Amino acid sequence: MNHSSRIIFQFLLLWQLSPFFIAKAQQTSGIFGFIKDAETSETLLQANLFLKGTSIGTASNNSGYYSLSNLAEGTYNLQASYVGYETLELKFTLKVGESKRLDINLKPDKNEMSEIVVTSDRLEEEKKNIGTVNIKTELIKNVPAILEADVFRSIQLMPGVKSANDFSSALYIRGGSPDQTLILLDRTTVYNPSHFFGFFSTFNPDAIKDIQLYKGGYNAQYGGRLGSVLDIYNKDGNRQEFKSGFTVGMLASRVYVEGPYKKGSYMFALRRSTIEPLLYALNDKISGIPEMFYFYDANGKLNFDINDNHRINVAFYGGVDKVRIPFAPEANALLLYGNQTGSLNWNHLISPKVFGNFTFTGSRYFNLPEFGISGTTFTRENNIFDFSLKYDLDYLASQENAFKFGIWAGNMVLNVTNSFDGRETFSSRLQTEYSALYGQHTWRPDNSWKIESGLRLNYHSTGDFLRLDPRLSVEKSFDRLRLQASVGGYSQFLALITNEAFSGFDTWLIASDGVEPSYGIQYGLGAKTRVIDGINFDLEGFFRTMEGLFELDPTIPNPSGLEYKDLFRFGRGYAYGIEALLEKTDGKLTGFIGYTWGITRRRFPNVNNFNYYAPRYDRTHDINAVASYMLNKKWKLTSVISFATGQAYTLPIGRTQTFNDPFGQNNNAYFDIGTVNSNRLPDYFRIDIGATHTGTFFGGKSELQLQIVNVFNRKNIWFYQYDFDLNPVGRNEIQLLPIIPTVSYSVQF
Amino acid sequence: MKRNILLYSLLSLVYLSCDSFKEDKYEKQYVVETYLAGDEEFPELILTKTLPLDEVYSLDNAGINSALIKIYELDETQKRVDSLIYEKEVLNPGVYIPTRFALVKPATDYELLIYVTDDDNHKISAKTFVPGQFDAVSANLDTIMYQADNQLTITYTPSYYPNRQSYYILTVVALDTTGTLTPFYASVTEDGEPTRSELQKNNSNILTEANFEVNTDGNVSIALPWLAVAFYGEHEIIAATIDENIYDFNRTRATQFGGATISPGEIYDIIDRIDGGTGIFGSLYRKTNQVFISRNPIIDLLYPTNQ
């Protein structure tokens, strides 16, 4: 950090800290504690609390901790709510200067056909900030899915989130590519969150407690990505009683156990592919079927409560995909990739107003493809090792002022080594120390305003990059309506080499000398309202810039001997759009309709004459309607209707060929193209339906799910493939998924 | 007033929601193709035009038959010091041949100039620098056994190219395609596809000098990968260094049909370095060695083939 930056930063730090000292001198009352599930004692993140008859309220943090301070002595009526749980009301009394510990336990709302009791506007509206979505595991498990319930595919239904195609679970959020979303599992970065070549994600729905998606405009607590943050927490484990369950599905099966022990709890969840018998049966009949294919993942968490104020947990994840395909005699491919993450977390109450969280994280991603043809081998080794320490401090000074500070420091090593025919042809080892310091202030000058400002300072030693990212969001509440606006700067130091069709070769590269970090500014506007009880409507608009994008140049035939910076192409982009979400949250029929209108563009040298063009995943209109209907206590029907205008593609406008190519076959044809990706495929449309029957199995609760994906077998087009063996050139449509029935059976004990 | 504002807002939204790019239509482009090889005769030049995808493509339809063509030799200051005129070859549409015998000089700049006379003298121009000469100083074997531990390795002197390392393409040409295919190529041949003539020549991808062993004397040793061998028998091994035009043209043409990070359906432009047209005005320097590749009894046992 240079001298002037240090001075500026110290000033800002002191400015942020000053109310702390002022507040200390006042003697007021307050309540604090944790909000938990009454049956399992799982902490509930971002749950809402409100003092009835006042405008005082708050939300629990990502550890389930809340604090309401600077209250006058007296008796209050507290209301606490969380989606999927019964609203709790309880009375409490405070004396002068009393700080009362009040842990709150909410009961799950088992009666899904009941009406939600509306308590207050503030309580309901407190939930969502601009650009934020909270995804429930029930949605993930219930919505019709392709072969396996999947976290990412459920997220793809949200407005502002798009998928590239039916085969990919990657997230394209607000015009950004998948590497522009930071993915955290128990505060640890996950670098390749996909199984089965990108078909679905590595997150086991049985293991997950909470998913928060910040589509854009995320606050200073997070950083390192231009676009979005997906913050996922695994369950802590049931602290009241032992629970277990299993699910048998067509692609994979899952099992989990959780329960209490001494002063804590545990959770373990395992998932493994079960498609091998099918592949074995097909192996002799169809060529190209893998000789070996499996994936598995394991999640675990151990929690230990040292006392009421100190808790420790250790969490881990490990997952592997392995496939061996002998595609011809003397020719085979072996693909091996996976992730391992681990974290040690200590959260502690320093005082009723001050909550701290310390985390040590470790993350490893590896990708080791090998091809052998006629005794000639091609191999690649790509490894990422990322170890870090984080400390976050929440200071809930008063109803008007809350502060958050934090530091994140780590060491990352990225290795990429290619070899051909036994000889190393490319090797890159980059090691960077990185750190980030942030401060955030939430100010509520009165009942209707909320202003959140923050600064995040990022540093990467490789390249000696120092970047300052400011953040600001403003919210104004009216009766039943909240208006929000945000603006922020975002830096990114990593780029992902990937292919929308296949994520098995994903490789991360880092900013370095000659490769500056990317930077973007995001603007957001939003309006959220409760139309009538149980029906919410959100409208958001966004605009974002992307400067200094760095991507591996796809036309580089061979990286050997090139300087690191010469591997890349450098460009820019932008995206803007409007998102609308209409949601019905209670009654027999629940669900939502999400609509996105979005535009995204890129510009790179040697592409499209350096003019802006649409990337493939640019779709102008995107609508998803998800519905769930409780037929009766035993049967639930679900459906998803998806419609999107066509993806961009390049239409060749002419053809020619070479006749005397010294390096090719005769008559090597190639295209003359106009504007890159200026044409649109036909619209995409798909309907999925499902039915779930709830029953019992040896004392456990069972669920039989029958689903049909693409029930009308619509032939959605993925891309066009050109056949130059025909003259004139032939064109074939390569289609996306046909109709697929799936069945799964789950039991919980 | 409020109704008008709402109407204009809705119309703006409809307008904005329409795609801002209009669909491209076919536009004729002139296509040049010729490759100058150092220390070899000036080759023929083919001049055509692009055709729409829905038309049958042939030289008869695409050939351009009325053009004035010259290739100039340039000195270090880019001044023209010599020229070679091309004339239309009598029989084949679009084909032009040099009017006199001349050899392409290695490590030399050349400029191409074309005027299409029946299109208002439309001008096409391009430049190339022919890679410098190199020699094969040694080859470790003239007969090798397929997939033996000892690979064929040929050592070459360096080939000069300004401001960058040399780029190579290796080509393996089977001189006898009536013989037996190696196991991998036998296995990928089904019902005569691909044909033996299509398997006769195998080219590597563009390889940089850093892929090979560079010896202390600056010479480059290149090992022949077994993957390139489709037949047993007599072969030509051709090592070629290429200019910037062939490098850009080949690597961008290859990605038109897909690439590691290119999404299906996304097609990029060719980098052609030709003004007033497209195609390739490229140059190379090449050396040829011969080797006999014999069968390996162990491989024959593991992968018997009759093809």
Coordinates of N, CA and C in Angstrom, one line a residue, chain A residues 284-417:
Chain A
D284 N -21.2 -52.5 -24.4 CA -21.0 -53.4 -25.5 C -21.8 -53.0 -26.7
K285 N -22.9 -52.2 -26.5 CA -23.8 -52.0 -27.6 C -23.5 -50.6 -28.3
I286 N -23.0 -49.7 -27.6 CA -22.8 -48.3 -28.2 C -21.4 -47.9 -27.9
S287 N -20.7 -47.4 -29.0 CA -19.3 -47.0 -28.9 C -19.3 -45.7 -28.2
G288 N -18.2 -45.4 -27.6 CA -18.0 -44.1 -27.0 C -18.5 -44.0 -25.6
I289 N -19.2 -45.1 -25.1 CA -19.7 -45.1 -23.7 C -18.5 -45.2 -22.8
P290 N -18.4 -44.5 -21.7 CA -17.3 -44.6 -20.8 C -17.1 -46.0 -20.3
E291 N -15.9 -46.3 -20.1 CA -15.5 -47.6 -19.5 C -15.7 -47.5 -18.0
M292 N -15.4 -46.3 -17.5 CA -15.5 -46.1 -16.1 C -16.1 -44.6 -16.0
F293 N -17.1 -44.5 -15.1 CA -17.5 -43.1 -14.8 C -18.1 -43.1 -13.5
Y294 N -17.7 -42.2 -12.6 CA -18.4 -42.0 -11.4 C -18.1 -40.6 -10.9
F295 N -18.9 -40.2 -10.0 CA -18.6 -39.0 -9.2 C -19.1 -39.2 -7.8
Y296 N -18.6 -38.5 -6.9 CA -19.1 -38.5 -5.5 C -18.8 -37.2 -4.9
D297 N -19.5 -36.9 -3.8 CA -19.1 -35.8 -3.0 C -19.5 -36.0 -1.6
A298 N -18.8 -35.5 -0.7 CA -19.1 -35.6 0.8 C -19.0 -34.3 1.4
N299 N -20.0 -34.0 2.3 CA -20.1 -32.8 3.1 C -20.1 -33.2 4.5
G300 N -19.4 -32.4 5.3 CA -19.5 -32.6 6.8 C -19.3 -31.4 7.6
K301 N -19.9 -31.4 8.8 CA -19.7 -30.3 9.7 C -19.8 -30.8 11.1
L302 N -18.9 -30.3 11.9 CA -18.9 -30.6 13.3 C -19.0 -29.2 14.1
N303 N -19.9 -29.2 15.0 CA -20.1 -27.9 15.8 C -19.8 -28.2 17.2
F304 N -19.2 -27.3 17.9 CA -18.9 -27.4 19.3 C -19.2 -26.0 20.0
D305 N -20.1 -26.0 21.0 CA -20.4 -24.8 21.7 C -19.5 -24.8 22.9
I306 N -18.5 -23.9 22.9 CA -17.7 -23.8 24.1 C -18.5 -23.3 25.3
N307 N -19.3 -22.3 25.0 CA -20.3 -21.8 25.9 C -21.3 -21.0 25.1
D308 N -22.2 -20.2 25.8 CA -23.2 -19.5 25.1 C -22.6 -18.4 24.1
N309 N -21.4 -18.0 24.4 CA -20.9 -16.9 23.6 C -19.8 -17.3 22.6
H310 N -19.4 -18.6 22.6 CA -18.3 -19.0 21.8 C -18.7 -20.3 21.1
R311 N -18.6 -20.4 19.8 CA -18.9 -21.6 19.1 C -17.8 -21.8 18.0
I312 N -17.5 -23.1 17.9 CA -16.5 -23.5 16.9 C -17.2 -24.5 15.9
N313 N -16.9 -24.3 14.6 CA -17.3 -25.4 13.8 C -16.2 -25.7 12.7
V314 N -16.2 -26.9 12.3 CA -15.3 -27.4 11.3 C -16.1 -28.0 10.2
A315 N -15.9 -27.5 9.0 CA -16.7 -27.9 7.8 C -15.8 -28.4 6.7
F316 N -16.2 -29.4 6.0 CA -15.4 -29.8 4.9 C -16.3 -30.3 3.7
Y317 N -15.7 -30.2 2.5 CA -16.4 -30.7 1.3 C -15.3 -31.4 0.5
G318 N -15.6 -32.5 -0.1 CA -14.8 -33.2 -1.1 C -15.6 -33.8 -2.2
G319 N -15.1 -33.6 -3.4 CA -15.9 -34.2 -4.5 C -14.9 -34.5 -5.7
V320 N -15.2 -35.5 -6.4 CA -14.4 -36.0 -7.5 C -15.3 -36.5 -8.7
D321 N -14.8 -36.2 -9.9 CA -15.4 -36.8 -11.1 C -14.3 -37.5 -11.8
K322 N -14.6 -38.8 -12.2 CA -13.6 -39.5 -12.9 C -14.3 -40.3 -14.0
V323 N -13.7 -40.2 -15.2 CA -14.3 -40.9 -16.3 C -13.1 -41.4 -17.2
R324 N -13.3 -42.6 -17.7 CA -12.3 -43.1 -18.7 C -13.1 -43.6 -19.9
I325 N -12.7 -43.0 -21.0 CA -13.4 -43.4 -22.3 C -12.4 -43.9 -23.3
P326 N -12.5 -45.2 -23.6 CA -11.7 -45.7 -24.7 C -12.4 -45.5 -26.0
F327 N -12.1 -44.4 -26.8 CA -12.9 -44.1 -27.9 C -12.4 -44.8 -29.2
A328 N -11.3 -45.5 -29.1 CA -10.9 -46.3 -30.2 C -9.8 -47.2 -29.7
P329 N -9.4 -48.3 -30.4 CA -8.2 -49.0 -30.0 C -7.0 -48.1 -30.0
E330 N -6.2 -48.2 -29.0 CA -5.0 -47.3 -28.9 C -5.4 -45.9 -28.6
A331 N -6.6 -45.6 -28.3 CA -7.0 -44.2 -28.0 C -7.9 -44.2 -26.8
N332 N -7.6 -43.4 -25.8 CA -8.4 -43.3 -24.6 C -8.3 -41.9 -24.0
A333 N -9.3 -41.6 -23.2 CA -9.3 -40.3 -22.5 C -9.5 -40.6 -21.1
L334 N -8.8 -40.0 -20.2 CA -9.0 -40.1 -18.7 C -9.2 -38.7 -18.2
L335 N -10.4 -38.4 -17.6 CA -10.7 -37.1 -17.1 C -10.8 -37.2 -15.6
L336 N -10.1 -36.5 -14.8 CA -10.2 -36.5 -13.4 C -10.2 -35.1 -12.9
Y337 N -11.2 -34.7 -12.2 CA -11.2 -33.3 -11.6 C -12.1 -33.3 -10.4
G338 N -11.9 -32.3 -9.5 CA -12.6 -32.2 -8.3 C -12.2 -31.0 -7.5
N339 N -12.9 -30.9 -6.3 CA -12.7 -29.8 -5.4 C -12.6 -30.4 -4.0
Q340 N -11.8 -29.7 -3.2 CA -11.8 -30.0 -1.7 C -11.8 -28.7 -1.0
T341 N -12.7 -28.6 0.0 CA -12.6 -27.3 0.8 C -12.7 -27.7 2.2
G342 N -12.2 -26.8 3.0 CA -12.3 -27.0 4.5 C -12.3 -25.7 5.2
S343 N -13.0 -25.6 6.3 CA -13.0 -24.3 7.1 C -13.1 -24.6 8.5
L344 N -12.4 -23.8 9.3 CA -12.5 -23.8 10.7 C -13.1 -22.4 11.1
N345 N -14.2 -22.4 11.8 CA -14.9 -21.2 12.1 C -15.1 -21.0 13.6
W346 N -14.8 -19.8 14.0 CA -15.0 -19.5 15.4 C -15.9 -18.3 15.5
N347 N -17.1 -18.4 16.0 CA -17.8 -17.1 16.2 C -18.1 -16.9 17.7
H348 N -18.0 -15.6 18.0 CA -18.0 -15.2 19.4 C -18.7 -13.9 19.7
L349 N -19.4 -13.9 20.8 CA -20.0 -12.6 21.2 C -19.0 -11.9 22.1
I350 N -18.5 -10.7 21.6 CA -17.6 -10.0 22.4 C -18.4 -9.2 23.4
S351 N -19.5 -8.6 23.0 CA -20.4 -8.0 23.9 C -21.8 -8.1 23.2
P352 N -22.9 -7.6 23.9 CA -24.2 -7.7 23.2 C -24.2 -7.0 21.9
K353 N -23.4 -6.0 21.7 CA -23.4 -5.2 20.5 C -22.3 -5.6 19.5
V354 N -21.4 -6.4 19.9 CA -20.3 -6.8 19.1 C -20.1 -8.3 18.9
F355 N -20.2 -8.7 17.6 CA -20.1 -10.1 17.3 C -18.9 -10.3 16.3
G356 N -18.1 -11.3 16.6 CA -17.0 -11.5 15.8 C -17.0 -12.9 15.2
N357 N -16.4 -13.0 14.0 CA -16.3 -14.3 13.4 C -14.9 -14.5 12.7
F358 N -14.2 -15.5 13.2 CA -12.9 -15.8 12.6 C -13.0 -17.1 11.8
T359 N -12.4 -17.1 10.6 CA -12.5 -18.3 9.8 C -11.1 -18.6 9.2
F360 N -10.7 -19.8 9.2 CA -9.6 -20.3 8.4 C -10.1 -21.2 7.3
T361 N -9.7 -20.9 6.1 CA -10.3 -21.7 4.9 C -9.2 -22.3 4.1
G362 N -9.5 -23.4 3.5 CA -8.6 -24.0 2.5 C -9.4 -24.5 1.4
S363 N -8.9 -24.3 0.2 CA -9.7 -24.8 -1.0 C -8.7 -25.3 -2.0
R364 N -9.0 -26.4 -2.6 CA -8.2 -27.0 -3.6 C -9.1 -27.4 -4.8
Y365 N -8.6 -27.0 -6.0 CA -9.3 -27.5 -7.2 C -8.2 -28.2 -8.1
F366 N -8.6 -29.3 -8.6 CA -7.6 -30.0 -9.5 C -8.3 -30.5 -10.7
N367 N -7.6 -30.5 -11.8 CA -8.1 -30.9 -13.1 C -7.0 -31.6 -13.9
L368 N -7.1 -32.9 -14.1 CA -5.9 -33.6 -14.6 C -6.3 -34.5 -15.8
P369 N -6.7 -33.9 -17.0 CA -7.0 -34.7 -18.1 C -5.8 -35.3 -18.8
E370 N -6.0 -36.5 -19.3 CA -5.0 -37.2 -20.0 C -5.6 -37.9 -21.3
F371 N -4.9 -37.7 -22.4 CA -5.4 -38.4 -23.6 C -4.2 -39.2 -24.2
G372 N -4.5 -40.3 -24.7 CA -3.4 -41.1 -25.3 C -3.9 -41.6 -26.6
I373 N -3.2 -41.3 -27.7 CA -3.6 -41.8 -29.0 C -2.4 -42.4 -29.7
S374 N -2.4 -43.7 -30.0 CA -1.3 -44.3 -30.7 C 0.0 -44.1 -30.0
G375 N 0.0 -44.2 -28.8 CA 1.3 -44.0 -28.0 C 1.7 -42.6 -27.8
T376 N 0.9 -41.6 -28.3 CA 1.2 -40.2 -28.1 C 0.3 -39.7 -27.0
T377 N 0.9 -39.1 -26.0 CA 0.0 -38.6 -24.9 C -0.1 -37.1 -24.8
F378 N -1.2 -36.6 -24.4 CA -1.4 -35.2 -24.1 C -1.9 -35.2 -22.7
T379 N -1.2 -34.4 -21.9 CA -1.7 -34.2 -20.5 C -1.8 -32.8 -20.1
R380 N -2.6 -32.5 -19.1 CA -2.6 -31.2 -18.5 C -2.7 -31.4 -17.0
E381 N -2.0 -30.6 -16.2 CA -2.2 -30.6 -14.8 C -2.6 -29.1 -14.4
N382 N -3.7 -29.0 -13.8 CA -4.1 -27.7 -13.3 C -4.5 -27.8 -11.9
N383 N -3.9 -27.1 -11.0 CA -4.1 -27.1 -9.6 C -4.3 -25.7 -9.0
I384 N -5.2 -25.6 -8.1 CA -5.3 -24.3 -7.4 C -5.3 -24.7 -5.9
F385 N -4.4 -24.0 -5.2 CA -4.4 -24.2 -3.7 C -4.6 -22.8 -3.1
D386 N -5.6 -22.7 -2.3 CA -6.0 -21.3 -1.8 C -6.2 -21.5 -0.3
F387 N -5.4 -20.8 0.5 CA -5.5 -20.9 2.0 C -5.7 -19.4 2.5
S388 N -6.6 -19.2 3.4 CA -6.9 -17.8 3.8 C -7.4 -17.8 5.3
L389 N -7.2 -16.6 5.8 CA -7.8 -16.3 7.1 C -8.7 -15.1 7.0
K390 N -9.8 -15.2 7.7 CA -10.8 -14.1 7.6 C -11.2 -13.7 9.0
Y391 N -11.4 -12.4 9.2 CA -12.1 -12.0 10.4 C -13.1 -10.9 10.1
D392 N -14.3 -11.1 10.6 CA -15.4 -10.2 10.4 C -15.9 -9.7 11.8
L393 N -16.2 -8.5 11.9 CA -16.7 -7.9 13.1 C -18.0 -7.2 12.9
D394 N -19.0 -7.5 13.6 CA -20.3 -6.8 13.5 C -20.4 -5.9 14.7
Y395 N -20.6 -4.7 14.5 CA -20.8 -3.8 15.7 C -22.1 -3.1 15.5
L396 N -23.1 -3.6 16.3 CA -24.5 -3.1 16.2 C -24.6 -2.0 17.2
A397 N -24.2 -0.8 16.9 CA -24.0 0.3 17.8 C -25.4 0.8 18.4
S398 N -26.3 0.9 17.5 CA -27.6 1.4 17.9 C -28.6 1.1 16.7
Q399 N -29.9 1.5 16.9 CA -30.8 1.4 15.9 C -30.5 2.2 14.6
E400 N -29.8 3.3 14.9 CA -29.4 4.1 13.7 C -28.1 3.7 13.0
N401 N -27.2 3.1 13.8 CA -25.9 2.8 13.2 C -25.5 1.4 13.5
A402 N -25.1 0.7 12.4 CA -24.5 -0.6 12.6 C -23.2 -0.6 11.7
F403 N -22.2 -1.2 12.2 CA -20.9 -1.3 11.5 C -20.4 -2.7 11.2
K404 N -19.7 -2.8 10.2 CA -19.1 -4.1 9.9 C -17.7 -3.9 9.4
F405 N -16.8 -4.6 10.0 CA -15.4 -4.5 9.5 C -14.8 -5.9 9.2
G406 N -13.8 -6.0 8.4 CA -13.3 -7.3 8.2 C -12.0 -7.3 7.5
I407 N -11.3 -8.4 7.6 CA -10.1 -8.6 6.9 C -10.0 -10.0 6.3
W408 N -9.5 -10.1 5.1 CA -9.4 -11.4 4.5 C -8.0 -11.5 3.9
A409 N -7.2 -12.4 4.3 CA -5.8 -12.5 3.8 C -5.5 -14.0 3.4
G410 N -4.8 -14.2 2.3 CA -4.6 -15.5 1.9 C -3.4 -15.7 1.0
N411 N -3.2 -16.9 0.6 CA -2.1 -17.3 -0.3 C -2.7 -18.2 -1.3
M412 N -2.5 -17.9 -2.6 CA -3.1 -18.8 -3.6 C -2.0 -19.2 -4.6
V413 N -2.0 -20.4 -5.0 CA -1.0 -20.9 -5.9 C -1.8 -21.6 -7.1
L414 N -1.5 -21.1 -8.3 CA -2.1 -21.7 -9.5 C -1.1 -22.3 -10.4
N415 N -1.2 -23.6 -10.6 CA -0.3 -24.3 -11.5 C -1.0 -24.8 -12.7
V416 N -0.4 -24.6 -13.9 CA -0.9 -25.2 -15.1 C 0.3 -25.7 -15.8
T417 N 0.3 -27.0 -16.2 CA 1.4 -27.6 -16.9 C 0.8 -28.5 -18.0

